mmCIF file of C-alpha atoms and ligand atoms in Angstrom:
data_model
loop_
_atom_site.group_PDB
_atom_site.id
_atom_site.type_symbol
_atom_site.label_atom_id
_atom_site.label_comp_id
_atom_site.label_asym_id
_atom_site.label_seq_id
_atom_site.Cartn_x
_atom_site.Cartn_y
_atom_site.Cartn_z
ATOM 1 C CA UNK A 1301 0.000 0.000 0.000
ATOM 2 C CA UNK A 1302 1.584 3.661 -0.886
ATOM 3 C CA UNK A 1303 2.161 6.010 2.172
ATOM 4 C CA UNK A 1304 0.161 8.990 2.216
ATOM 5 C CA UNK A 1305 1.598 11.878 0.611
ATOM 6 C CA UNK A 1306 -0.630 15.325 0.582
ATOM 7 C CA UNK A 1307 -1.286 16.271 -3.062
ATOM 8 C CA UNK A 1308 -2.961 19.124 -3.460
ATOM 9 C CA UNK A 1309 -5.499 19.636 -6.384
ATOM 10 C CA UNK A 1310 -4.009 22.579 -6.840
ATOM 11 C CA UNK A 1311 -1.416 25.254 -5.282
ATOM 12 C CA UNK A 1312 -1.797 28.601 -5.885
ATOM 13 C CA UNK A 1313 0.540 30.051 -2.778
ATOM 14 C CA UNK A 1314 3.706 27.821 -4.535
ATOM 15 C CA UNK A 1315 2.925 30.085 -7.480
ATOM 16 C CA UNK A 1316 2.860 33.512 -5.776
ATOM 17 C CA UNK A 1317 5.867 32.543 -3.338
ATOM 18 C CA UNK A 1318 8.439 32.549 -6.567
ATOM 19 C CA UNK A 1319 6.784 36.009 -7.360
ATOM 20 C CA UNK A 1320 6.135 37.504 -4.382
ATOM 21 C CA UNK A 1321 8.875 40.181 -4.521
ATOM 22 C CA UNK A 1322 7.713 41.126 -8.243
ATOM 23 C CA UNK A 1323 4.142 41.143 -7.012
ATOM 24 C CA UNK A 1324 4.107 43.317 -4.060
ATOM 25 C CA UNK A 1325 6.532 45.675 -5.104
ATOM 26 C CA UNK A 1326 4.107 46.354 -7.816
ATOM 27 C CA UNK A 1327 1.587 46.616 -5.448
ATOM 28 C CA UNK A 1328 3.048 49.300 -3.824
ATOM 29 C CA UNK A 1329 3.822 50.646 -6.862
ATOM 30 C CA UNK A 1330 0.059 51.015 -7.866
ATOM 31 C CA UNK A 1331 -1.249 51.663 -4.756
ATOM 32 C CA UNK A 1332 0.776 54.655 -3.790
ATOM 33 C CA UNK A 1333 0.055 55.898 -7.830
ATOM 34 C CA UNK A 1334 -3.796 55.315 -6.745
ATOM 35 C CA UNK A 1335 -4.400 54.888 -10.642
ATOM 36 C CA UNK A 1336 -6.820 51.552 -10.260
ATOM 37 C CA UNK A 1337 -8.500 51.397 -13.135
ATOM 38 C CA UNK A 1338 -8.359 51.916 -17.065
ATOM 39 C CA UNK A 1339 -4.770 53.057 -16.468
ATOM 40 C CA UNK A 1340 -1.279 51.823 -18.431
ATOM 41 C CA UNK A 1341 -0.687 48.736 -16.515
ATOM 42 C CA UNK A 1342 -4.395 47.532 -18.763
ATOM 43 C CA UNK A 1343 -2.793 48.829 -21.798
ATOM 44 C CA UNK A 1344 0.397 47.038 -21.309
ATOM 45 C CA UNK A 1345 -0.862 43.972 -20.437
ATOM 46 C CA UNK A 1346 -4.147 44.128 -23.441
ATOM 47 C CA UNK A 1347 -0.763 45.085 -26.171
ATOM 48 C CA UNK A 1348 1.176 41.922 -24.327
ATOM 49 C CA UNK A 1349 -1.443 39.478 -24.844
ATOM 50 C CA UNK A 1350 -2.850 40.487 -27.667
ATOM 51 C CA UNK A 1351 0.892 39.615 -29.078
ATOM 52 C CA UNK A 1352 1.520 36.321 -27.348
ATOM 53 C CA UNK A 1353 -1.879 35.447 -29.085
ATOM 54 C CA UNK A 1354 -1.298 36.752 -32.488
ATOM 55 C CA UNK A 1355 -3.750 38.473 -32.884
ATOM 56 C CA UNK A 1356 -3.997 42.496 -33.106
ATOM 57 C CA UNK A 1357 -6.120 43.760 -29.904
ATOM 58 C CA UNK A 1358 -7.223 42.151 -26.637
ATOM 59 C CA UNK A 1359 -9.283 44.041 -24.335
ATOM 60 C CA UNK A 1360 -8.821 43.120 -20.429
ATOM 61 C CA UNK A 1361 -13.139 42.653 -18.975
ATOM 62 C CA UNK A 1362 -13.825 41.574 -15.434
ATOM 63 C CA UNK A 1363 -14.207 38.097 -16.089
ATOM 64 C CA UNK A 1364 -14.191 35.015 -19.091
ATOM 65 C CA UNK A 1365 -17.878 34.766 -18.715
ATOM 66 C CA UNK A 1366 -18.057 38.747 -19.170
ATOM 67 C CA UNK A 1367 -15.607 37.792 -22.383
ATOM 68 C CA UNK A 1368 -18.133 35.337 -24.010
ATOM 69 C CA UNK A 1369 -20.975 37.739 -23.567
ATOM 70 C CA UNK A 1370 -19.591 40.878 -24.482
ATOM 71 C CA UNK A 1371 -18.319 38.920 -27.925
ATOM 72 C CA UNK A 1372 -22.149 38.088 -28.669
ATOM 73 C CA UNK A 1373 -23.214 41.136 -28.150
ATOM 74 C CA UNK A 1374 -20.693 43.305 -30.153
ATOM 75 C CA UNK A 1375 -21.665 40.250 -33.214
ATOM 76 C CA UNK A 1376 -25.908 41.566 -32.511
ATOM 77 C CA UNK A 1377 -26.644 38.370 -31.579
ATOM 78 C CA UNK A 1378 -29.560 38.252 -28.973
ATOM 79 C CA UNK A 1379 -33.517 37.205 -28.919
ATOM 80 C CA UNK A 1380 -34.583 34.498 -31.546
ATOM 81 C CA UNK A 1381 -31.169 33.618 -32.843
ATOM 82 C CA UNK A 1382 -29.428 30.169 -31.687
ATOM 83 C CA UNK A 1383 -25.496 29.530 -31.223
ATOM 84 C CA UNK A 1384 -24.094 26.218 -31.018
ATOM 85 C CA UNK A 1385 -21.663 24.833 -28.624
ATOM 86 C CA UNK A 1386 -21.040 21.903 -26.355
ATOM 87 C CA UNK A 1387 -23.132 20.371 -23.087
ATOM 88 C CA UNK A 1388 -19.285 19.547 -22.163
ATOM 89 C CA UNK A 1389 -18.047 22.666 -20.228
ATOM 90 C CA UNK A 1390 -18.375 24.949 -17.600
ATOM 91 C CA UNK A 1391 -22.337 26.344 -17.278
ATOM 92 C CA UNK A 1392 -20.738 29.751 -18.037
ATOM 93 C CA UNK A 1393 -20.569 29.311 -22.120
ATOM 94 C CA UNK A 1394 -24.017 28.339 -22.078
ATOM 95 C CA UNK A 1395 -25.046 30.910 -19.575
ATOM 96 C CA UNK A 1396 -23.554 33.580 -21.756
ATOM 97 C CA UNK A 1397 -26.175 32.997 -24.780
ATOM 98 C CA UNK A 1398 -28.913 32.582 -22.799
ATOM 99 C CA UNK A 1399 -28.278 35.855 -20.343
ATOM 100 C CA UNK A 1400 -28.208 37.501 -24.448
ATOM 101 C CA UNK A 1401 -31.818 36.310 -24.803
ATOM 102 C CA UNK A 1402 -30.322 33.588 -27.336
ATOM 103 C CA UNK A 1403 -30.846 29.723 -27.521
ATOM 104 C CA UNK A 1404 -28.339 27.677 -26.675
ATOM 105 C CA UNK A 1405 -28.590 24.264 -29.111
ATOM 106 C CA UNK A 1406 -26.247 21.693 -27.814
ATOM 107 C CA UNK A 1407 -24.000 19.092 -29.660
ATOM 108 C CA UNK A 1408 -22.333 15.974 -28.727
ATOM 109 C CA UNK A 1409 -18.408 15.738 -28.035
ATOM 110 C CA UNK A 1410 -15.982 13.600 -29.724
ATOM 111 C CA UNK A 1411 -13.076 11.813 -27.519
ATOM 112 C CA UNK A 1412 -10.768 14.951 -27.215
ATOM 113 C CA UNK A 1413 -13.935 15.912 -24.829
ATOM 114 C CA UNK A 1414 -14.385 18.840 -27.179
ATOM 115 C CA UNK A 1415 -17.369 19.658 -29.794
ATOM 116 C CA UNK A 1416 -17.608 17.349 -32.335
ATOM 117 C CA UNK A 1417 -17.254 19.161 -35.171
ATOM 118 C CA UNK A 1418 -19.335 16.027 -37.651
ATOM 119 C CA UNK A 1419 -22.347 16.526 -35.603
ATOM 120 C CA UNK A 1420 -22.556 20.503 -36.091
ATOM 121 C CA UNK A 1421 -24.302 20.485 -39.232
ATOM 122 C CA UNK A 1422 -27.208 18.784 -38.183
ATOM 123 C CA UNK A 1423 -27.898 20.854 -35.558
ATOM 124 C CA UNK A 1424 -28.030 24.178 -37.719
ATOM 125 C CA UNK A 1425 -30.773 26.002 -38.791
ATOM 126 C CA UNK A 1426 -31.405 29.300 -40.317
ATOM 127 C CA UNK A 1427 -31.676 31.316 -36.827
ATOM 128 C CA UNK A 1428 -28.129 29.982 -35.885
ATOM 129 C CA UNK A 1429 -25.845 32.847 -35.723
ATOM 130 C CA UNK A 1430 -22.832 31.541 -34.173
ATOM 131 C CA UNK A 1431 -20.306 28.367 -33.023
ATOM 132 C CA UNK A 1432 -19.025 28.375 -29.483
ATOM 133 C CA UNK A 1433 -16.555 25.816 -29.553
ATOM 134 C CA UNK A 1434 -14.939 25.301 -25.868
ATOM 135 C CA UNK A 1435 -10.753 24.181 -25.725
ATOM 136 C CA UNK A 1436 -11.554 22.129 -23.007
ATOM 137 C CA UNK A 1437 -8.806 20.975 -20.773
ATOM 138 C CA UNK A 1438 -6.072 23.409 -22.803
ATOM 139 C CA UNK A 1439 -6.856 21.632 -25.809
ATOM 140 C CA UNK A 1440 -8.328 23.331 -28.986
ATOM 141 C CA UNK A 1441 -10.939 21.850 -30.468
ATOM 142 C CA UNK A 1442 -11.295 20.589 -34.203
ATOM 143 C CA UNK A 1443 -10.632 24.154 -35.589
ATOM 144 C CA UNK A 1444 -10.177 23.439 -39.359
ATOM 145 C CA UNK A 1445 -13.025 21.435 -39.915
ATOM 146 C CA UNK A 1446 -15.457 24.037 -37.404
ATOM 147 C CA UNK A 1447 -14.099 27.122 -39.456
ATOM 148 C CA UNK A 1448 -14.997 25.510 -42.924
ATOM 149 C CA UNK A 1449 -18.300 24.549 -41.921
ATOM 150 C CA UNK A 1450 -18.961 28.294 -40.116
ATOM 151 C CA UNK A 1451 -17.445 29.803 -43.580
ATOM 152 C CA UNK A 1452 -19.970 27.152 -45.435
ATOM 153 C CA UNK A 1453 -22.818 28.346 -43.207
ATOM 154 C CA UNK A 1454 -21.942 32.249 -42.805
ATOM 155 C CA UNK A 1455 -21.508 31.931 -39.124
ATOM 156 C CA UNK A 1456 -19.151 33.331 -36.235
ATOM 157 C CA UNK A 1457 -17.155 31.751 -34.353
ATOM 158 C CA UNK A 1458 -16.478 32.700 -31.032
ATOM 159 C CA UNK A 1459 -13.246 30.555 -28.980
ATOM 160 C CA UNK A 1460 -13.899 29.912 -25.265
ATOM 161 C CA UNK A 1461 -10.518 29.878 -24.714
ATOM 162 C CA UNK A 1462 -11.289 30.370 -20.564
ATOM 163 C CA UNK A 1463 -8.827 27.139 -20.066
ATOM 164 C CA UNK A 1464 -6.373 27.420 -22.845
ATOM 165 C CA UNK A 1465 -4.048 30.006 -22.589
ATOM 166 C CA UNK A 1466 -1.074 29.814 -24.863
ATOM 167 C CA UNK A 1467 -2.319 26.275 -26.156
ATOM 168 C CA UNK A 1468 -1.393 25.973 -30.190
ATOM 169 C CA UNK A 1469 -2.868 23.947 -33.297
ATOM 170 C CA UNK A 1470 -0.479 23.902 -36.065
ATOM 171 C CA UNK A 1471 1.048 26.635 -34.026
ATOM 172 C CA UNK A 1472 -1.330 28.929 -33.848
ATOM 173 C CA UNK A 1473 -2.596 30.123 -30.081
ATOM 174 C CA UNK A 1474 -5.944 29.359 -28.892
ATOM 175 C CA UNK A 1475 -8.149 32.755 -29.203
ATOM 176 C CA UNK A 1476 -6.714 33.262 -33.051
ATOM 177 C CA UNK A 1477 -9.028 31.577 -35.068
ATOM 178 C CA UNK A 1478 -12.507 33.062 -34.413
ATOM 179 C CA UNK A 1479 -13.751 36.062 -34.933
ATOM 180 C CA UNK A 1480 -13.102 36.477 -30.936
ATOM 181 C CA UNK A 1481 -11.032 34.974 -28.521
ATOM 182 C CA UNK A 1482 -12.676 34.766 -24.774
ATOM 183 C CA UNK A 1483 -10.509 34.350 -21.903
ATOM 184 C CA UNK A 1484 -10.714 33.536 -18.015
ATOM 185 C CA UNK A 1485 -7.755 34.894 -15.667
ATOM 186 C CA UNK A 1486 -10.080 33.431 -12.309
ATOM 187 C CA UNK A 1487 -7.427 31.834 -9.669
ATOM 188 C CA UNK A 1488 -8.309 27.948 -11.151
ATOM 189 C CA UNK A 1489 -6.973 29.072 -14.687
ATOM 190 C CA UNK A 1490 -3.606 28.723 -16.370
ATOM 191 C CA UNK A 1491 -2.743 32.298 -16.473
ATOM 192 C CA UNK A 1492 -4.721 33.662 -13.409
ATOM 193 C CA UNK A 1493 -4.978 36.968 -11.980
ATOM 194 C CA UNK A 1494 -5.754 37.387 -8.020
ATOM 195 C CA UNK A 1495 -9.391 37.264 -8.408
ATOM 196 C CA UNK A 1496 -11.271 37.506 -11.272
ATOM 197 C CA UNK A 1497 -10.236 38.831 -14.458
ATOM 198 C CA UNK A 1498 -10.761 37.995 -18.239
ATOM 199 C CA UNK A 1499 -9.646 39.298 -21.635
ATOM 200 C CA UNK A 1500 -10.883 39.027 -25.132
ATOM 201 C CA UNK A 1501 -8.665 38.675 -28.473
ATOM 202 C CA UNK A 1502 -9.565 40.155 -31.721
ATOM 203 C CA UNK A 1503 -8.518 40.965 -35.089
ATOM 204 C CA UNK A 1504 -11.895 42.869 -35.673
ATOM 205 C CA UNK A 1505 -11.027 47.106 -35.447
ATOM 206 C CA UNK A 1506 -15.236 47.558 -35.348
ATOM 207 C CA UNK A 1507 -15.560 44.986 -31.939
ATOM 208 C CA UNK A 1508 -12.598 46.242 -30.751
ATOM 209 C CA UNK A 1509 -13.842 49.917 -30.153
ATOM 210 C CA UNK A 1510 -16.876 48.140 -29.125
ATOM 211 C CA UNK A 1511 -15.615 45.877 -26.490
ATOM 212 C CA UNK A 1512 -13.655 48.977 -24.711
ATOM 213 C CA UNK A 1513 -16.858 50.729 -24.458
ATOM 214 C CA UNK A 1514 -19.407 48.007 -23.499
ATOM 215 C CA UNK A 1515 -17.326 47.281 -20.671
ATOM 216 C CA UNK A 1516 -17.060 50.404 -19.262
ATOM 217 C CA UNK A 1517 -20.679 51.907 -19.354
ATOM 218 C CA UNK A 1518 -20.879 52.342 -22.935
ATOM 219 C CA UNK A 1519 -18.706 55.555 -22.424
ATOM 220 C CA UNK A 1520 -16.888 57.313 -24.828
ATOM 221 C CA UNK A 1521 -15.193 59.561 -22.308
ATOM 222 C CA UNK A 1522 -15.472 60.589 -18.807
ATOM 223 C CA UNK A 1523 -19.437 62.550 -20.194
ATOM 224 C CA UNK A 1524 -20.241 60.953 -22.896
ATOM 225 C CA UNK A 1525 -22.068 57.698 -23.233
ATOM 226 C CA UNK A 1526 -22.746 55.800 -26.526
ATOM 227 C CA UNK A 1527 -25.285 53.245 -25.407
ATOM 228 C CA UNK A 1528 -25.745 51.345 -22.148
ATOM 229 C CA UNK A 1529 -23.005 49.173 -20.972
ATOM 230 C CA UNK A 1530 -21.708 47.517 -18.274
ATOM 231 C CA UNK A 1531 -19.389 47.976 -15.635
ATOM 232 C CA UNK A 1532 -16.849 44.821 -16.457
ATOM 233 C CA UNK A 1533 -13.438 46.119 -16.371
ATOM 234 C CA UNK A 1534 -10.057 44.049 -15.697
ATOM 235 C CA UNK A 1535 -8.526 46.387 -12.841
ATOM 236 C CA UNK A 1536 -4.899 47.831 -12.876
ATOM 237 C CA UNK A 1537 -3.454 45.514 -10.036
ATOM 238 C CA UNK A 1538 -5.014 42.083 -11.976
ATOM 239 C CA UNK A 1539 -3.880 43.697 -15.102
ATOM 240 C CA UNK A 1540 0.030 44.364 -13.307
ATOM 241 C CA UNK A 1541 0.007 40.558 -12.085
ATOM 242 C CA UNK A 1542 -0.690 39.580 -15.517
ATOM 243 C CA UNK A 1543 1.673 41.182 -16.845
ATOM 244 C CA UNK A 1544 4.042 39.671 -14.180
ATOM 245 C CA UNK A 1545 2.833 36.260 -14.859
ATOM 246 C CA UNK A 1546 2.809 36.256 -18.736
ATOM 247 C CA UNK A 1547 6.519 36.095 -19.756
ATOM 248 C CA UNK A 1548 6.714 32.713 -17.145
ATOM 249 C CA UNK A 1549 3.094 31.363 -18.843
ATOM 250 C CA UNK A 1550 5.177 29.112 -21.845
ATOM 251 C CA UNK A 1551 7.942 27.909 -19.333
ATOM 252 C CA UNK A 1552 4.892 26.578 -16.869
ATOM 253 C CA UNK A 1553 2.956 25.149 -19.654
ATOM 254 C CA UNK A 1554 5.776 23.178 -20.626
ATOM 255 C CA UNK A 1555 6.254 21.949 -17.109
ATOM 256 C CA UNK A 1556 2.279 20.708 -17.067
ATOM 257 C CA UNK A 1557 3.108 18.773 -20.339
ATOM 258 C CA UNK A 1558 6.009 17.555 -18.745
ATOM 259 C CA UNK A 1559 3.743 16.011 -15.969
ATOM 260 C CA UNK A 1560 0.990 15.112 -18.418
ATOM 261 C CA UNK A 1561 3.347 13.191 -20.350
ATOM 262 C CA UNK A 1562 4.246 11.296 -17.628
ATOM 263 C CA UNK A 1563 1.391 10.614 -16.385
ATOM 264 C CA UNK A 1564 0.359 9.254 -19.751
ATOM 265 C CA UNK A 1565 3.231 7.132 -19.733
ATOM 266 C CA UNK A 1566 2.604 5.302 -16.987
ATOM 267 C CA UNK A 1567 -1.161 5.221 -16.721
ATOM 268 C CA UNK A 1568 -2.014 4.157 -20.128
ATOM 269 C CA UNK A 1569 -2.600 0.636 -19.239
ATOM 270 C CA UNK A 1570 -5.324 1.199 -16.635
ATOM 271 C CA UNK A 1571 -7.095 4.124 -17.502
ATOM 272 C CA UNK A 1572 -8.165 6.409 -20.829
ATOM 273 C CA UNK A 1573 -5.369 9.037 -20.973
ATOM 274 C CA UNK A 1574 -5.113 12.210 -23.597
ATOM 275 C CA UNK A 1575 -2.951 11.893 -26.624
ATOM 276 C CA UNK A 1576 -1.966 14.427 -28.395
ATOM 277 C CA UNK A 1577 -1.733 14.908 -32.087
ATOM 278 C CA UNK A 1578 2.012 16.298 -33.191
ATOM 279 C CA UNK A 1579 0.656 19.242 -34.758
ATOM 280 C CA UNK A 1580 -0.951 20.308 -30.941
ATOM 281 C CA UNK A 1581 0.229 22.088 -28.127
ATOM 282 C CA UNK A 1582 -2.394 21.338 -25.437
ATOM 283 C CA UNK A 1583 -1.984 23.051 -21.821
ATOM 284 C CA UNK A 1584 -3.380 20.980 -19.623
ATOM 285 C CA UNK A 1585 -5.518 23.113 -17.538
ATOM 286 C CA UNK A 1586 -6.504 19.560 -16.762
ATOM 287 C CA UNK A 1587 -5.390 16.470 -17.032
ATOM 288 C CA UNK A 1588 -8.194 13.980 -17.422
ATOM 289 C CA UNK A 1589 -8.084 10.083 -17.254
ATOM 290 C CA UNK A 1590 -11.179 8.361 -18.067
ATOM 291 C CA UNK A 1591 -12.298 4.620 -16.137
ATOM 292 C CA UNK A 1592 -15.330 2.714 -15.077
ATOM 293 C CA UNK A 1593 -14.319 2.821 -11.544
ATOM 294 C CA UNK A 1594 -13.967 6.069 -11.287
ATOM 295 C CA UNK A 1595 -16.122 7.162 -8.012
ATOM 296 C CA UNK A 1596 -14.032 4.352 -5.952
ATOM 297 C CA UNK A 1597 -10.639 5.387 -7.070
ATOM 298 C CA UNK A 1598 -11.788 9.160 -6.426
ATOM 299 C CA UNK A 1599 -12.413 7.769 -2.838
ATOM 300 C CA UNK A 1600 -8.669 5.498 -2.775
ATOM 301 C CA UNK A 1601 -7.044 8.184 -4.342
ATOM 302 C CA UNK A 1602 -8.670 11.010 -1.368
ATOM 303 C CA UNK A 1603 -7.188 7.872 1.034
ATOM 304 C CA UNK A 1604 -3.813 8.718 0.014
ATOM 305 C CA UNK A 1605 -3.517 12.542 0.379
ATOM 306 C CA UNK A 1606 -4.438 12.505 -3.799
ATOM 307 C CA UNK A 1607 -6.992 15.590 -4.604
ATOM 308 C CA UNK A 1608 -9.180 14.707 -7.566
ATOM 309 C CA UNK A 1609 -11.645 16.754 -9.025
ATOM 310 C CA UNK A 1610 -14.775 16.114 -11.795
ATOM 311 C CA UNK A 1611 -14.931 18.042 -14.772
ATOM 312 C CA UNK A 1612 -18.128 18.001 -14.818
ATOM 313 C CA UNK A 1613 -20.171 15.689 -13.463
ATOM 314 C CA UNK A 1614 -23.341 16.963 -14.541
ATOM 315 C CA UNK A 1615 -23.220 17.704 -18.121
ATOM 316 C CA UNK A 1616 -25.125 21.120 -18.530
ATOM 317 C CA UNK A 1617 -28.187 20.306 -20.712
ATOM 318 C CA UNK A 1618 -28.734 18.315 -17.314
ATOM 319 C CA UNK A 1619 -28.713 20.882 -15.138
ATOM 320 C CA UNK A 1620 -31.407 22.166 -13.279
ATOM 321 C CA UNK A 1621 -30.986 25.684 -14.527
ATOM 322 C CA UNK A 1622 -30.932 24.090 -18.232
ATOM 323 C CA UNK A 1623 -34.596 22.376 -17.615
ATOM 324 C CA UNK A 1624 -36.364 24.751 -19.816
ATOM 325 C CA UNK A 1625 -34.086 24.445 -22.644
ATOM 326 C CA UNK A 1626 -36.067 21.009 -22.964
ATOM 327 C CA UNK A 1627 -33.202 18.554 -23.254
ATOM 328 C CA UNK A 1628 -33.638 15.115 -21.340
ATOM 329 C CA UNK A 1629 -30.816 12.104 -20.460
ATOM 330 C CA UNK A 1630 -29.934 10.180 -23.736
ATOM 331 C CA UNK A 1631 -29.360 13.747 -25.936
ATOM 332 C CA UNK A 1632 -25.860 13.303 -26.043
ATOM 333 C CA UNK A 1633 -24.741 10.310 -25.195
ATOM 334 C CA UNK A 1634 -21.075 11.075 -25.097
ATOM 335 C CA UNK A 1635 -21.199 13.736 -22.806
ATOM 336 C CA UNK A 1636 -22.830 11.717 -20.487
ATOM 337 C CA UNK A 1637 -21.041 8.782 -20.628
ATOM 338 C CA UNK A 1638 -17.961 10.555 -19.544
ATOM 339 C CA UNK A 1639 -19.294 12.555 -17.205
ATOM 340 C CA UNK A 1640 -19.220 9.498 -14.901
ATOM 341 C CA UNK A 1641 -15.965 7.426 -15.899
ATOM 342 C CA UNK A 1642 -14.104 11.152 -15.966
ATOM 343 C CA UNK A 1643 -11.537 12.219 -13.106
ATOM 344 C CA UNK A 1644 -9.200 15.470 -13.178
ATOM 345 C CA UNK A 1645 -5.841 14.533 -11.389
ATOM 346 C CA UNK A 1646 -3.904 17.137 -9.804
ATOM 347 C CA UNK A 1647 -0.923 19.037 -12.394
ATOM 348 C CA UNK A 1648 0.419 22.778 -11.939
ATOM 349 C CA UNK A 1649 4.207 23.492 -12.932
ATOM 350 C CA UNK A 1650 5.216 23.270 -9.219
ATOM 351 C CA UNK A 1651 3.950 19.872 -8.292
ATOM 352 C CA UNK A 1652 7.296 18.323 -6.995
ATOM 353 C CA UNK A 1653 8.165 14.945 -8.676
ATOM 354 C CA UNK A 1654 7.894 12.966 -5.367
ATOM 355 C CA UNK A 1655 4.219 14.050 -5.753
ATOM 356 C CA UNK A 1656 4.012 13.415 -9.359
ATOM 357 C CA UNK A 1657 5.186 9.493 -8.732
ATOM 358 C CA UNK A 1658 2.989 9.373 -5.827
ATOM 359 C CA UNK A 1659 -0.356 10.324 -8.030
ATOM 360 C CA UNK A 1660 0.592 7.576 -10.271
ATOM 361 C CA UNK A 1661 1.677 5.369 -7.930
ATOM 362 C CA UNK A 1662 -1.511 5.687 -5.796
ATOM 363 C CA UNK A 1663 -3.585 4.882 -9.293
ATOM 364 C CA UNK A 1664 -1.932 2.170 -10.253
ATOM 365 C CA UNK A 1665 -1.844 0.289 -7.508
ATOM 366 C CA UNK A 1666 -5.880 0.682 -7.428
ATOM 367 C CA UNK A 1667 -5.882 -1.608 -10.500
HETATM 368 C C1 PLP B 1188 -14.776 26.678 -20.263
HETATM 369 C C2 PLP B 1188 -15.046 27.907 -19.466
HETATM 370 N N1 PLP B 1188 -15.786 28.912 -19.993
HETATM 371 C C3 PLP B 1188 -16.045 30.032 -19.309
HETATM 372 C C4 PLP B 1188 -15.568 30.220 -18.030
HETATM 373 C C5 PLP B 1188 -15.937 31.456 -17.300
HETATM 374 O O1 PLP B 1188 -14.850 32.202 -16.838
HETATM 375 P P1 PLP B 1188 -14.996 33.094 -15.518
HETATM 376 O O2 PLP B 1188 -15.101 32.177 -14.351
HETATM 377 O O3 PLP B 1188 -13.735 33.901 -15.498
HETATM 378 O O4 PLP B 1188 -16.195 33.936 -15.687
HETATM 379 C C6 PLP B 1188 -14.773 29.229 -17.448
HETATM 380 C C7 PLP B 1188 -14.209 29.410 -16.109
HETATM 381 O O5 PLP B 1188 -14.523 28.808 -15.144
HETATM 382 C C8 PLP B 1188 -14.535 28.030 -18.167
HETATM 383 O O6 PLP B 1188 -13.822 27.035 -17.628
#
């Protein structure tokens, strides 16, 4: 039997502690400027992003939900119109188009966990405005085949990129190929702010004027407002830590692929494992294994000090909240199949390698 050895789901205190001089002194910095909001620290950290990305603007909102919903509304998309995506994510890309008034239709995944890109045309129909496809995990989804299909059928497509910062398919970054990019900085992401925070890439001039006004009242200045807005900005001290945070982001995704690799490695022959195609660069905002004893080796795992999380256990077309959307059990069969064989093992770029061989370990001797 392994020993116990504490393995936290995550760490974000390991993270800080190799910044902390960096961070504070640039909270002192700020604080004693009292400049908080919509200052330079924003504009630095919009131009650095919007660079690592490739694309040509990024604008910093309050959050990745606030990203997703700010995209559909610069596109006009709202009551009566539908926008595709997957029941495979967090409820936030589906609350999005529904908090617009739109109709979210759902389609199955495929076994990268991500929208299935064979299944979309079925499910359009002339009031479908727009594709949400979700990189799940830090992996992008099936973008060649989802662009020629929203080319085919004149829609937009609109990356929830909330997990996948600095992920790459055929080398391009995650947030590149739509029309937007949406992004969460919350704590649980791979590049994460202290609190919430979000950002959304563009190439589009028109939705980038847009997107720096909707977030900010609709104002064109201090006393003059364009139309009503909202009050979604990313502050100047989340901003300043992002900035921090982004020249270490391709160094630490490395180090999760590291782990993921190794974990694949050695789990392969007891449990489903990712594999990656050699033209991706996924960034493992999670690492998921798949097996049809899941819930017990959740509960052996927990035994051995091994934190283990679901991602997600309740697809959303089976949520509660989703009732009136009139989906039932047996819509997409893939989705829900996984949701209860799936388990999220623990990987951020400072998990020690003592903890690393302890995870697997600990799952391996459960089989
Ligand atoms: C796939 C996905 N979309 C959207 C969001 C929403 O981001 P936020 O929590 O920053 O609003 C998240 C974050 O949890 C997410 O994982």
């Amino acid at each position: 039997m392994s020993k116990y050895l504490k393995v936290d789901y995550v760490n974000l205190g390991l993270q800080f502690q190799n910044l902390e001089q960096e961070i504070t002194d640039k909270f002192v910095e700020i604080s004693s400027k009292g400049s908080y909001v919509l200052g330079e620290e924003l504009k630095d950290f919009e131009e650095l992003f919007s660079e690592y990305c490739g694309t040509s603007y990024a604008v910093g909102v309050g959050n990745g939900s606030d990203a997703i919903f700010f995209s559909l509304l610069a596109l006009g998309i709202g009551n009566g119109d539908e926008v595709i995506t997957t029941p495979n994510s967090f409820i936030a890309t589906a609350w999005t188009i529904i908090n617009i008034g739109a109709k979210p239709v759902f389609v199955d995944i495929g076994d990268d966990y991500n929208i299935d890109p064979n299944k979309i045309e079925s499910a359009i129909t002339s009031n479908t405005k727009a594709i949400i496809p979700v990189h799940l995990t830090g992996k992008i989804s099936k973008m060649d085949e989802i662009l020629e299909i929203s080319k085919k059928h004149n829609l937009y497509v609109i990356e929830d990129s909330a997990q996948a910062v600095g992920a790459t398919l055929d080398d391009k970054k995650a947030g590149s190929f739509g029309i937007t990019g949406c992004f969460s900085l919350h704590p649980l992401k791979n590049l994460h702010v202290h609190g919430d925070g979000g950002m959304v890439t563009t190439n589009d001039k028109k939705i980038y004027n847009y997107l720096n006004k909707v977030r900010n009242h609709g104002l064109v200045n201090r006393d003059e407002c364009e139309f009503w807005g909202y009050n979604s900005r990313l502050d100047e001290i989340q901003a300043a830590i992002g900035k921090i945070k982004l020249p270490y982001l391709n160094q630490w995704n490395e180090k999760s692929r590291k782990i993921a690799y190794k974990y694949t490695e050695n789990l392969m022959d007891n449990v489903g494992v990712p594999i990656d195609k050699d033209n991706e660069k996924p960034v493992y905002q999670t690492y998921v294994i798949n097996t049809d004893y899941r819930d017990v080796l959740q509960n052996h795992l927990h035994k051995l000090g091994v934190e283990t999380k679901i991602h997600y256990p309740i697809p959303i077309h089976l949520q509660e909240s989703a009732k009136k959307l009139g989906y039932s059990k047996g819509d997409f069969p893939i989705t829900e199949k996984q949701s209860s064989r799936i388990l999220s093992l623990p990987i951020y770029p400072e998990m020690r390698e003592d903890q690393i061989d302890h995870v697997i370990k600990s799952v391996n001797e459960f089989f």
